[in-house]
Coordinates of C-alpha atoms in Angstrom, one line a residue:
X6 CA -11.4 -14.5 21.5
X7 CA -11.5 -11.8 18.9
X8 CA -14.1 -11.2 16.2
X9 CA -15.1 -8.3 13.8
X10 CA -18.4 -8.0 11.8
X11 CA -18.9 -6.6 8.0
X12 CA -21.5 -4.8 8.3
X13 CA -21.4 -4.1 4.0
X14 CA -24.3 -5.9 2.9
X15 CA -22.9 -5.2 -0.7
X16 CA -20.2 -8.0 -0.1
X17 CA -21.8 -10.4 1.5
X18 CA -25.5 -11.5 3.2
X19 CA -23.9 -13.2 6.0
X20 CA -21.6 -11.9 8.4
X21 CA -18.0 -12.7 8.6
X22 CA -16.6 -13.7 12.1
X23 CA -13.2 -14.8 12.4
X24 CA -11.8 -15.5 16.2
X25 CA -8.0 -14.8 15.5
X26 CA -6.0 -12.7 13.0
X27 CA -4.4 -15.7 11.1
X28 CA -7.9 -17.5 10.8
X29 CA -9.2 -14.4 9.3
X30 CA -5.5 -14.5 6.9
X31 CA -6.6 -17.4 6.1
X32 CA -9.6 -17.1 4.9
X33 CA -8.9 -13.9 3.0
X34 CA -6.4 -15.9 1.1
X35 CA -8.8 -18.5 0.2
X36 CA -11.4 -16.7 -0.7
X37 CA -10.0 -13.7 -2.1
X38 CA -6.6 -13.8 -3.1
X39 CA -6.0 -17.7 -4.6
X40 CA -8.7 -16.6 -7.2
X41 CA -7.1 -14.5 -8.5
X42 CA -3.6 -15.7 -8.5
X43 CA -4.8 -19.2 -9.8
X44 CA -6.4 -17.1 -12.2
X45 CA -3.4 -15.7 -13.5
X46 CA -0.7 -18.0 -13.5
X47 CA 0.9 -16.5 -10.1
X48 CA 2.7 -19.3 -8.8
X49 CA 4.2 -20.2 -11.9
X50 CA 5.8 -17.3 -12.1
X51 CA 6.7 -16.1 -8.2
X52 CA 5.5 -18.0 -5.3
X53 CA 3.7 -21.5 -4.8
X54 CA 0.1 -21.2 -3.3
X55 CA 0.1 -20.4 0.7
X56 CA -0.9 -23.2 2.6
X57 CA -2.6 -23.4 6.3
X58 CA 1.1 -24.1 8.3
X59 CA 1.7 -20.5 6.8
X60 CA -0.5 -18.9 8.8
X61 CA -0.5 -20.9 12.2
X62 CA 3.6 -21.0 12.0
X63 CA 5.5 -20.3 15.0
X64 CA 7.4 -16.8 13.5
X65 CA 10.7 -18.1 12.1
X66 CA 14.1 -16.3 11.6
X67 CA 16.2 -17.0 8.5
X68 CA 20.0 -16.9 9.3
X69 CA 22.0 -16.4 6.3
X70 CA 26.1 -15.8 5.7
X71 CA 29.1 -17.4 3.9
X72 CA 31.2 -19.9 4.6
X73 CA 32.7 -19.9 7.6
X74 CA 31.3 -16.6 9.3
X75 CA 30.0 -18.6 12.3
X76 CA 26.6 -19.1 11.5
X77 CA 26.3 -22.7 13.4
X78 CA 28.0 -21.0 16.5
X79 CA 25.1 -18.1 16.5
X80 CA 22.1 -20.5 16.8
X81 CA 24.3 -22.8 19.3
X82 CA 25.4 -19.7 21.5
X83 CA 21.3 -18.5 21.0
X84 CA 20.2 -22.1 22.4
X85 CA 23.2 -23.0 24.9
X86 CA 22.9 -26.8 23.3
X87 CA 24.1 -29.1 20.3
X88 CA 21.5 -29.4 17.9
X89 CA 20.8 -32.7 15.7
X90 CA 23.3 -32.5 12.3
X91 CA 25.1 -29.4 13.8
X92 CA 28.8 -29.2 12.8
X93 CA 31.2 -26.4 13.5
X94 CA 34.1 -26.1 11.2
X95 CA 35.3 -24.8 7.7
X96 CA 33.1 -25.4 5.0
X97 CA 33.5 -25.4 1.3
X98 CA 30.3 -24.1 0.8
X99 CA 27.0 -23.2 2.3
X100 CA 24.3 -24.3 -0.6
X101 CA 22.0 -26.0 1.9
X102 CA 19.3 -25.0 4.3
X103 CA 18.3 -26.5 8.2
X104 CA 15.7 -25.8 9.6
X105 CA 15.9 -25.5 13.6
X106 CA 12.4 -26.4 15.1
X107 CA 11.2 -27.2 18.8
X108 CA 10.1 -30.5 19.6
X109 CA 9.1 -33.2 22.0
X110 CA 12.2 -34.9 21.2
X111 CA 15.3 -34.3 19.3
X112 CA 16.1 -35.9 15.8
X113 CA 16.6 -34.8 12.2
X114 CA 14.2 -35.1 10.0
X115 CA 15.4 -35.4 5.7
X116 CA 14.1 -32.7 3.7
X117 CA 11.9 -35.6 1.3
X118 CA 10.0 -36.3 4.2
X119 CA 10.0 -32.8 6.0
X120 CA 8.4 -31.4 2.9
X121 CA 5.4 -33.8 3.3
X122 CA 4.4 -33.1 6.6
X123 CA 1.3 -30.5 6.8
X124 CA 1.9 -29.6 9.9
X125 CA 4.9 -27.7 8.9
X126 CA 5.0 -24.5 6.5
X127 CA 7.8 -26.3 4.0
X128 CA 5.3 -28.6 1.9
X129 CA 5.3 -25.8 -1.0
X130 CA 8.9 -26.3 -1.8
X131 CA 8.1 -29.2 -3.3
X132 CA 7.9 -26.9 -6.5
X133 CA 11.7 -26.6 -6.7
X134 CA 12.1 -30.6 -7.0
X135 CA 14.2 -32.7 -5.9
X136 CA 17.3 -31.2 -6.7
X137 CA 16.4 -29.1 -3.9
X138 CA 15.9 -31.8 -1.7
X139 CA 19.4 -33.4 -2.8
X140 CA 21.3 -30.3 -3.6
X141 CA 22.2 -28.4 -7.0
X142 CA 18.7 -26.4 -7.6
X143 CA 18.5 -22.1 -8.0
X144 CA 19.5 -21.2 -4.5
X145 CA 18.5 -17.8 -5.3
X146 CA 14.5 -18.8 -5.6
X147 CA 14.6 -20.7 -2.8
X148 CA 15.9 -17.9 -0.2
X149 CA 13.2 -15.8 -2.0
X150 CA 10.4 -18.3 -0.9
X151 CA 12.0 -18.4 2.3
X152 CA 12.0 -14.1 2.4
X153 CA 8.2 -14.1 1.8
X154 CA 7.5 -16.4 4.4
X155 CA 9.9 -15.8 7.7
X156 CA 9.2 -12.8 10.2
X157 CA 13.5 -11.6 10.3
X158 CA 16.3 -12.2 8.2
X159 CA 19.6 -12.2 9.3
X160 CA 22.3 -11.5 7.3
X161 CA 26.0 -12.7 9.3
X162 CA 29.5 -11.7 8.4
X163 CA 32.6 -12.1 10.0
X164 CA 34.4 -8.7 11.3
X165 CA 38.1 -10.6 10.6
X166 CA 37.6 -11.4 6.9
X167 CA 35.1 -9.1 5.1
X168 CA 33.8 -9.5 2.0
X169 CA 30.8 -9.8 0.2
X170 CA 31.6 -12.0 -2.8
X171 CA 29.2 -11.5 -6.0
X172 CA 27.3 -14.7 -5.5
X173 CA 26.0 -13.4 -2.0
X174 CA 25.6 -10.0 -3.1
X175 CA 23.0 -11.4 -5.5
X176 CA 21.7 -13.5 -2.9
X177 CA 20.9 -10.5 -0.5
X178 CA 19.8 -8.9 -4.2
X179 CA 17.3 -12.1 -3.9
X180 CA 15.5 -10.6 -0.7
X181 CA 14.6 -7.4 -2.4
X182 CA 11.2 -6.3 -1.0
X183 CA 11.9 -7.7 2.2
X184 CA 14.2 -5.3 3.4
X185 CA 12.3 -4.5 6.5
X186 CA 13.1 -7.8 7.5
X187 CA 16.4 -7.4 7.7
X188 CA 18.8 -7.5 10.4
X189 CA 22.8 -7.5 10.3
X190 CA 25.5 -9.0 12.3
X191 CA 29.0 -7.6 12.6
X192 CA 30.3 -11.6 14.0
X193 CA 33.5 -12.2 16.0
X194 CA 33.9 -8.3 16.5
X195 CA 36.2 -9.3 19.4
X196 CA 39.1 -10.4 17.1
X197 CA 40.4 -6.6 16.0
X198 CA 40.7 -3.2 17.5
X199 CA 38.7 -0.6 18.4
X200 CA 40.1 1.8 15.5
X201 CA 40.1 -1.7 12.8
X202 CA 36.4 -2.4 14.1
X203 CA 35.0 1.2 13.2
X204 CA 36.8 0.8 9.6
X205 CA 35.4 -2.5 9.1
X206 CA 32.1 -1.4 10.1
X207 CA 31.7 1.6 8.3
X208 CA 32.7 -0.4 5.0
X209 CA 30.0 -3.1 5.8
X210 CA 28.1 0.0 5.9
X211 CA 29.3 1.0 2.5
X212 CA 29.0 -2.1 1.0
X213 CA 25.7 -3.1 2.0
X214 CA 24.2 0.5 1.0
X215 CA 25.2 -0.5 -2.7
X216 CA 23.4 -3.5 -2.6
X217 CA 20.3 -2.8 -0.4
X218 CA 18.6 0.1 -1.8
X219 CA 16.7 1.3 0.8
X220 CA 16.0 4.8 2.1
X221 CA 16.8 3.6 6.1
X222 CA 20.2 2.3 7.2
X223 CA 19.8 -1.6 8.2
X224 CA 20.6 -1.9 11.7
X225 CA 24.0 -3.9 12.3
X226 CA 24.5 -5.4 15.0
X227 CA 28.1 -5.5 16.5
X228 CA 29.4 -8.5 18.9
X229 CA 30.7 -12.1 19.2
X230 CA 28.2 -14.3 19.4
X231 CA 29.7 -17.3 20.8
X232 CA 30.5 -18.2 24.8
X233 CA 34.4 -17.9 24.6
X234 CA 36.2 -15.5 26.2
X235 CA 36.8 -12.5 24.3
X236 CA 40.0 -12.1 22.1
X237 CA 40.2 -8.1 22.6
X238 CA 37.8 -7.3 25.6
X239 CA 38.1 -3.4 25.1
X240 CA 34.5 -3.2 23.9
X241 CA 32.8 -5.6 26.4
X242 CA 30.0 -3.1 27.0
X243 CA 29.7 -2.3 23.7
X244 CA 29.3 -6.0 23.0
X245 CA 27.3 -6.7 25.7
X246 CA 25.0 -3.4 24.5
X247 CA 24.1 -4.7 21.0
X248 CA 23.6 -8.4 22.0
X249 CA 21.2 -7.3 23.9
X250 CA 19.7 -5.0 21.3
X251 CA 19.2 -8.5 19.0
X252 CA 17.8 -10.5 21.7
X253 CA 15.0 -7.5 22.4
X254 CA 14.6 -7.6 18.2
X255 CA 14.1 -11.4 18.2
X256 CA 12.2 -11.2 21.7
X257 CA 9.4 -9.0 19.7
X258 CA 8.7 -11.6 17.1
X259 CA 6.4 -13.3 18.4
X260 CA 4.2 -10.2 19.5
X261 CA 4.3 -9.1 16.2
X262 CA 3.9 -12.5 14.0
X263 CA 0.4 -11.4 12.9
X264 CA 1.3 -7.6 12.1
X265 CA 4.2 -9.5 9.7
X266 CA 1.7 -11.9 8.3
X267 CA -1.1 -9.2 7.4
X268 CA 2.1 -6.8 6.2
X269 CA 2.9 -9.9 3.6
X270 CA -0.1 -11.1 2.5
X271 CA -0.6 -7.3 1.4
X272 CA 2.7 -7.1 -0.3
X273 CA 1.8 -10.5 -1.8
X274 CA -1.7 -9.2 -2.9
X275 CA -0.2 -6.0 -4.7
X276 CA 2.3 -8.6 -7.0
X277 CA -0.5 -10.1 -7.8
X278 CA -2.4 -7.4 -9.1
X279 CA 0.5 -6.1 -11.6
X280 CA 1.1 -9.5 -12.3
X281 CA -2.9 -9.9 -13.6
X282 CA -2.6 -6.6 -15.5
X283 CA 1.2 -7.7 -17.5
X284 CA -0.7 -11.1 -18.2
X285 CA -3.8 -9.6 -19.2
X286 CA -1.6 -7.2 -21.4
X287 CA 0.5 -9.6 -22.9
X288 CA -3.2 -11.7 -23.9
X289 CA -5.1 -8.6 -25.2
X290 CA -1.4 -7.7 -27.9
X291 CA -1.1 -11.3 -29.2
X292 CA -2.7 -12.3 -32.3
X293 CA -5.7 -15.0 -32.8
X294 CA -4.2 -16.8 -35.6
X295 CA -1.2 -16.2 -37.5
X296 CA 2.2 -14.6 -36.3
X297 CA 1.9 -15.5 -32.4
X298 CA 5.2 -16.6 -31.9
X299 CA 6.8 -13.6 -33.4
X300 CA 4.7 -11.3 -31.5
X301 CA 5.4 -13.4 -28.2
X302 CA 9.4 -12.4 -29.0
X303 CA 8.7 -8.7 -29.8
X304 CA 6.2 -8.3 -26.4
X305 CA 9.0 -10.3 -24.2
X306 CA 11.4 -8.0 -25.8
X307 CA 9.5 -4.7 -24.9
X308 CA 8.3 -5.9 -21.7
X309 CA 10.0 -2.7 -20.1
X310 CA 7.7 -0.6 -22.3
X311 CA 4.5 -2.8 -21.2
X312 CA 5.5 -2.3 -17.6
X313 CA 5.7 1.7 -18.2
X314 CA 2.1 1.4 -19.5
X315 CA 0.9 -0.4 -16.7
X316 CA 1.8 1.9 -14.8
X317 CA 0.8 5.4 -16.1
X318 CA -2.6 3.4 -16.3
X319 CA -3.4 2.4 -13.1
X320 CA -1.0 5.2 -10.6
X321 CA 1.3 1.6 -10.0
X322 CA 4.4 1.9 -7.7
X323 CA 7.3 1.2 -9.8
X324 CA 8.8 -0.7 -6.9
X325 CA 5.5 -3.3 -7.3
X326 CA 6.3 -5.0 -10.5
X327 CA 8.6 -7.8 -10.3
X328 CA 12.0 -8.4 -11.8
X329 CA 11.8 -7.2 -15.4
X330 CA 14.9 -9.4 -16.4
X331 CA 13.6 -12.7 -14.2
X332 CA 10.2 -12.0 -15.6
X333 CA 11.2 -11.9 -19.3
X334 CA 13.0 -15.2 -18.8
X335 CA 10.4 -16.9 -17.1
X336 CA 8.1 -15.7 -20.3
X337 CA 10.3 -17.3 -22.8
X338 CA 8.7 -21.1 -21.7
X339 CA 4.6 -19.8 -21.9
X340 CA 2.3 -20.0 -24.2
X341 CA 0.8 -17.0 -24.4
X342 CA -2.2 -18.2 -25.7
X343 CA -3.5 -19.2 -22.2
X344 CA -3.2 -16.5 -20.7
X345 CA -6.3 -14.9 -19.5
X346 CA -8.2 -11.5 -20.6
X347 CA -8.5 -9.2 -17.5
X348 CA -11.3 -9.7 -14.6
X349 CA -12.2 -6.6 -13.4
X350 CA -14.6 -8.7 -10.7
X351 CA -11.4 -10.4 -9.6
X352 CA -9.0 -7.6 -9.2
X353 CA -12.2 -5.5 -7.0
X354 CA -12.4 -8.4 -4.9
X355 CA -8.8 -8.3 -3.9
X356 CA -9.1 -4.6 -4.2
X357 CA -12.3 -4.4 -1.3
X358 CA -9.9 -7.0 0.8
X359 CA -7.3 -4.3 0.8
X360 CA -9.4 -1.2 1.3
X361 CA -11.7 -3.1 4.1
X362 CA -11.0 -6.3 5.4
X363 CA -7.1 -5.7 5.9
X364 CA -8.2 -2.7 8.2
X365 CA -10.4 -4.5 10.5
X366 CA -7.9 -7.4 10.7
X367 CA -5.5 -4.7 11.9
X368 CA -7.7 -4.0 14.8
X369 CA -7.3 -7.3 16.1
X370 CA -3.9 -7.4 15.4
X371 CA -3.2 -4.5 18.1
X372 CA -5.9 -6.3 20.7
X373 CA -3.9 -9.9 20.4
X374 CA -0.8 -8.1 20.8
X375 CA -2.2 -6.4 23.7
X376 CA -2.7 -9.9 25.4
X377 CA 0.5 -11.3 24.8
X378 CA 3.6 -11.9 27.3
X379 CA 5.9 -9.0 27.8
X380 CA 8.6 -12.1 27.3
X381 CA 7.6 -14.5 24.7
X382 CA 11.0 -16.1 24.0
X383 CA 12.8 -18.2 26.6
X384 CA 15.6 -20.4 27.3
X385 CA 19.0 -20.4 26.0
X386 CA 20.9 -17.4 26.0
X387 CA 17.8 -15.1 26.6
X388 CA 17.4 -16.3 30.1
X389 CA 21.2 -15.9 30.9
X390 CA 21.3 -11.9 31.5
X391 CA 17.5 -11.3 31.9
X392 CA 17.9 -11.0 35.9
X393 CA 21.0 -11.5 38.8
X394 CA 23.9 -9.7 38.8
X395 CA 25.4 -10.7 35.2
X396 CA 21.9 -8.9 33.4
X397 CA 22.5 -6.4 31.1
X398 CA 24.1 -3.2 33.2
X399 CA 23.6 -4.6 36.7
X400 CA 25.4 -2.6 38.8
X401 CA 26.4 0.3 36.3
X402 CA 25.2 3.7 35.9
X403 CA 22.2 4.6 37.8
X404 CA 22.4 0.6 39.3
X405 CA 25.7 1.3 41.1
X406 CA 25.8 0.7 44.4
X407 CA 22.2 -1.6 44.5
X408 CA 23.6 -4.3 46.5
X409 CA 26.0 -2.3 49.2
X410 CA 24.7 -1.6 52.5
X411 CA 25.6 1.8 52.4
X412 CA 24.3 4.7 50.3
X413 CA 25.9 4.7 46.8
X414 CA 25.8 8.5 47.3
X415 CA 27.7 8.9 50.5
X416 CA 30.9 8.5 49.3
X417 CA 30.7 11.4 47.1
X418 CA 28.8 12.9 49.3
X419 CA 31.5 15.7 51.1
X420 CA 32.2 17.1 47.9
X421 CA 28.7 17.7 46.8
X422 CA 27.9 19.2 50.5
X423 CA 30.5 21.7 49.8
X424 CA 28.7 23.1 46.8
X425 CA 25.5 22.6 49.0
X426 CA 26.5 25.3 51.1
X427 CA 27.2 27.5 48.8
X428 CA 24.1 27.8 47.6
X429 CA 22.1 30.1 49.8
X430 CA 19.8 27.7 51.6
X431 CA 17.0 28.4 53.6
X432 CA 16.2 26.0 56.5
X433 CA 18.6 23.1 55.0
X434 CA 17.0 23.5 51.6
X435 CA 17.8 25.4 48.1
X436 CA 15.0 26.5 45.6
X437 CA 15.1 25.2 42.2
X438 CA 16.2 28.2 40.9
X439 CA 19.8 28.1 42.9
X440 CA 19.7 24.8 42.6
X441 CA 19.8 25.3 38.0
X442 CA 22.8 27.6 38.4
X443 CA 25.1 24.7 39.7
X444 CA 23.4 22.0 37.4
X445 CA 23.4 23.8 33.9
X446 CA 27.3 23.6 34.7
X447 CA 27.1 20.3 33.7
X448 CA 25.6 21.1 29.9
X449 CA 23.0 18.7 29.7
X450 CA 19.8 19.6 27.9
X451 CA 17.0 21.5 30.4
X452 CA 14.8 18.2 29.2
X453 CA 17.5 16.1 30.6
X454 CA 17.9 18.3 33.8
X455 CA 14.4 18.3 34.4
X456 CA 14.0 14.5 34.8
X457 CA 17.4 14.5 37.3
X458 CA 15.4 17.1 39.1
X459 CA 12.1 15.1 39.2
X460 CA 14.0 11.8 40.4
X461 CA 16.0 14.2 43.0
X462 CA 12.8 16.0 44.2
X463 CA 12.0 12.5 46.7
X464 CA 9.3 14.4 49.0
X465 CA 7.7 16.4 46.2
X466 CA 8.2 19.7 47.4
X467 CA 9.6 21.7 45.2
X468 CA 13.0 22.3 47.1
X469 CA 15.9 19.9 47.5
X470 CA 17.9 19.9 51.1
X471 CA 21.4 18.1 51.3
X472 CA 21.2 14.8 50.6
X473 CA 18.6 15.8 47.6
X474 CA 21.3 17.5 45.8
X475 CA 23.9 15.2 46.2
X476 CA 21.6 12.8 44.7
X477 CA 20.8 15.1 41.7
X478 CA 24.8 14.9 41.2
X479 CA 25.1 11.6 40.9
X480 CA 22.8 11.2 38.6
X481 CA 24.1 13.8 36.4
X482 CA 27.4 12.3 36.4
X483 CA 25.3 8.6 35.9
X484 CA 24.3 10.6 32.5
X485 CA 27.7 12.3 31.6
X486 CA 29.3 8.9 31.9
X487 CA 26.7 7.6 29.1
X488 CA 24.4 5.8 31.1
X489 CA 20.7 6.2 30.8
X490 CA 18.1 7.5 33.5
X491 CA 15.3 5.0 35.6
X492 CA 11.9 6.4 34.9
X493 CA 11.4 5.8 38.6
X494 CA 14.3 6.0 41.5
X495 CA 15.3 3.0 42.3
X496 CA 14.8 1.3 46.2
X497 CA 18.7 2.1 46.5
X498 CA 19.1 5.5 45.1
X499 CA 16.4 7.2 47.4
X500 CA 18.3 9.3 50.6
X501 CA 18.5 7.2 53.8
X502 CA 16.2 10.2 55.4
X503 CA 13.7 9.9 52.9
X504 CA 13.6 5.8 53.5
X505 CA 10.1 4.2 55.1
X506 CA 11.4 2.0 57.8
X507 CA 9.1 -0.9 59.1

């Protein structure tokens, strides 16, 4: 159990104690936030209210791709099992959403009565209608709302027919200001060449940089995420590298669920503060009496200007206003003559939860994800290559040799004696400084050296004897052949003499 104290007496008499971070979301939102928006008109114009489900919600991943680019096959390879309504083939079109959920027992659920339930975060889509529930609505809004309230997004395209056609370009377009949610995956990699698979990547690289305008690259994963054996097998590792790259990203959701929620309530919070200043601004220009609906035109019209002045006004981020085009249309259908004057007492509020509470709530966001499992996500494919032989790089690079009776080393072992001997030793040993002329040789940075020499070093002393330096070797050619270092020697690397025996 967690709890912080305000101590600002300003703010409140009594205390606030919350026990856990998304208790204390929740009641920020409810008391500080939903003012404000309600205020204002917010969820007419971006985003229903937030409901409880939103902030006790398992952390939720939102697959999207085109037709056809194996997006059923991902979530079937990521559970190894059918799912209720799954079905694999061409489609004509991908205008729908499922949601994949845990449960006591399996069944589908229709999206009428789904969006009812308020045990589950979907009750606020209500708002787009039925022709959401029964197809034909603005798919567009809909990812958006889904963008604000899942902890990744991931975007899938096939490596054997690339293309990002206009109407998912302005879908991707639709997650802007969610970008840090964003994953990529290169699919069915496995079906060109090495030398085709760099092209295609680097213009998925190309293509995507036009349309997410970030300042980091998105990171793409590359693979083929299905259990069939692999078309072209060249880049196995390579494959087997970045899968388990996305199962590491997806692993970490859970630990981080409350750092996303806290990081898009205050994303959420800033909208809604430029979105109380445009209103406010578009009140305090319109006229009492005569000429409103004129003036209504000539502000919608200028709203580019009105955003400018916002801006210089109150030191805004252009990147915090909302979409001037979406915003003028959604304009064109208010009456401006309920829109409210500005609150300064509501805007502080929010203002004192951003300054204050935010950063006490991130103290306990650190101490819950202090307590949670190193491994969060089981089953499925992330149990298949956690341990045994087939886990990721089991028996490769420094793990070579971990099952054979005899030491890995040994067979190489002549060779490196050789140079041994060479090397002026004293008593079976070589300092460290004869021991650097032979291993610069190999190029590697002194930072890289000095860990090899550290894991070589078995008794501590500061000298390595025979079987010492032919340990040293192998691990420098474990790192020249691309693989990375232990941070401790493993049970099968250490030299037989060095071994404790019972």
């Amino acid at each position: 159990m967690f709890s912080w104290v305000s101590k600002d007496a300003r703010r409140k008499k009594e205390p606030e104690l919350f026990q856990t971070v998304a208790e204390g979301l929740r009641q920020l939102y409810a008391q500080k936030l939903l003012p404000l928006e309600e205020h204002y008109r917010f969820h007419e114009f971006h985003s229903p209210a937030l409901e409880d489900a939103d902030f006790d919600n398992k952390p939720m991943v939102l697959l999207v791709g085109q037709y056809s680019t194996g997006k059923t096959t991902f979530i079937r390879h990521l559970i190894e099992q059918d799912f209720p309504g799954m079905r694999i083939g061409p489609e004509p079109t991908t205008d729908s959403f499922i949601a994949v959920m845990h449960g006591p027992t399996e069944g589908m659920v229709p999206g009428n009565a789904l969006v009812v339930d308020p045990r589950r975060p979907f009750r606020k889509l209500n708002a787009f209608g039925n022709a959401f529930l029964n197809r034909g609505y603005d798919f567009a809004a809909v990812l958006e709302w889904f963008a604000e309230r899942v902890d990744r997004i991931i975007l899938l395209f096939d490596a054997h027919k690339l293309d990002i056609s206009d109407e998912f370009s302005e879908v991707i377009k639709a997650l802007k200001n969610h970008e840090d949610k964003i994953r990529v995956v290169l699919n069915k990699a496995d079906q060109i060449e090495t030398q085709q698979l760099m092209w295609v990547y680097g213009a998925l690289m190309w293509s995507l940089g036009k349309i997410i305008n970030t300042p980091e690259v998105v990171r793409v994963y590359i693979g083929s995420f299905w259990s069939h054996p692999l078309l072209i097998p060249d880049n196995r590792k390579l494959f087997e590298a970045e899968e388990q790259d996305l199962f590491k990203d997806i692993q970490s959701l859970p630990r981080n669920a409350a750092l996303w929620k806290l990081n898009d309530l205050i994303k959420r919070a800033r909208l809604a503060k430029v979105h109380a200043y445009i209103i406010s601004s578009l009140k305090k220009e319109m006229p009492n009496v005569f000429g409103k609906e004129s003036k209504k035109k000539e502000l919608v019209n200028n709203l580019g200007e009105i955003y400018q002045k916002i801006e210089r006004e109150h030191q805004i981020s252009p990147g915090d206003f909302p979409n001037l085009h979406k915003m003028q249309e959604l304009l064109q259908t208010q009456d401006f003559s309920k829109f409210q004057a500005l609150k300064p007492k509501l805007l502080g509020t929010v203002d004192d939860m951003l300054a204050n509470d935010i950063t006490r709530l991130m103290v306990m966001v650190h101490q819950e994800e202090s307590l949670m499992p190193a491994q969060v996500v089981k089953g499925g494919a992330f149990e298949g290559t956690m341990k045994g032989p087939f886990g990721h790089g089991y028996g490769e690079g420094a793990g070579e040799g971990i099952d054979d009776v005899e030491w890995v080393v040994g067979k190489d072992k002549p060779t490196y004696y050789e140079i041994f001997y060479t090397l002026s030793s004293v008593n079976g040993k070589i300092t460290g400084a004869n021991a650097k002329k032979e291993m610069v040789k190999s190029k590697l940075p002194n930072t890289v050296l000095g860990k090899i020499w550290k894991l070589a070093d078995v008794d501590r002393n500061g000298l390595l004897d025979d079987e010492e330096f032919a340990l040293a070797n192998h691990l420098i050619k474990v790192k020249l052949e691309g693989h990375e270092l232990p941070a401790d020697l493993p049970p099968h690397l250490i030299p037989p003499s060095k071994r404790r025996h019972e």
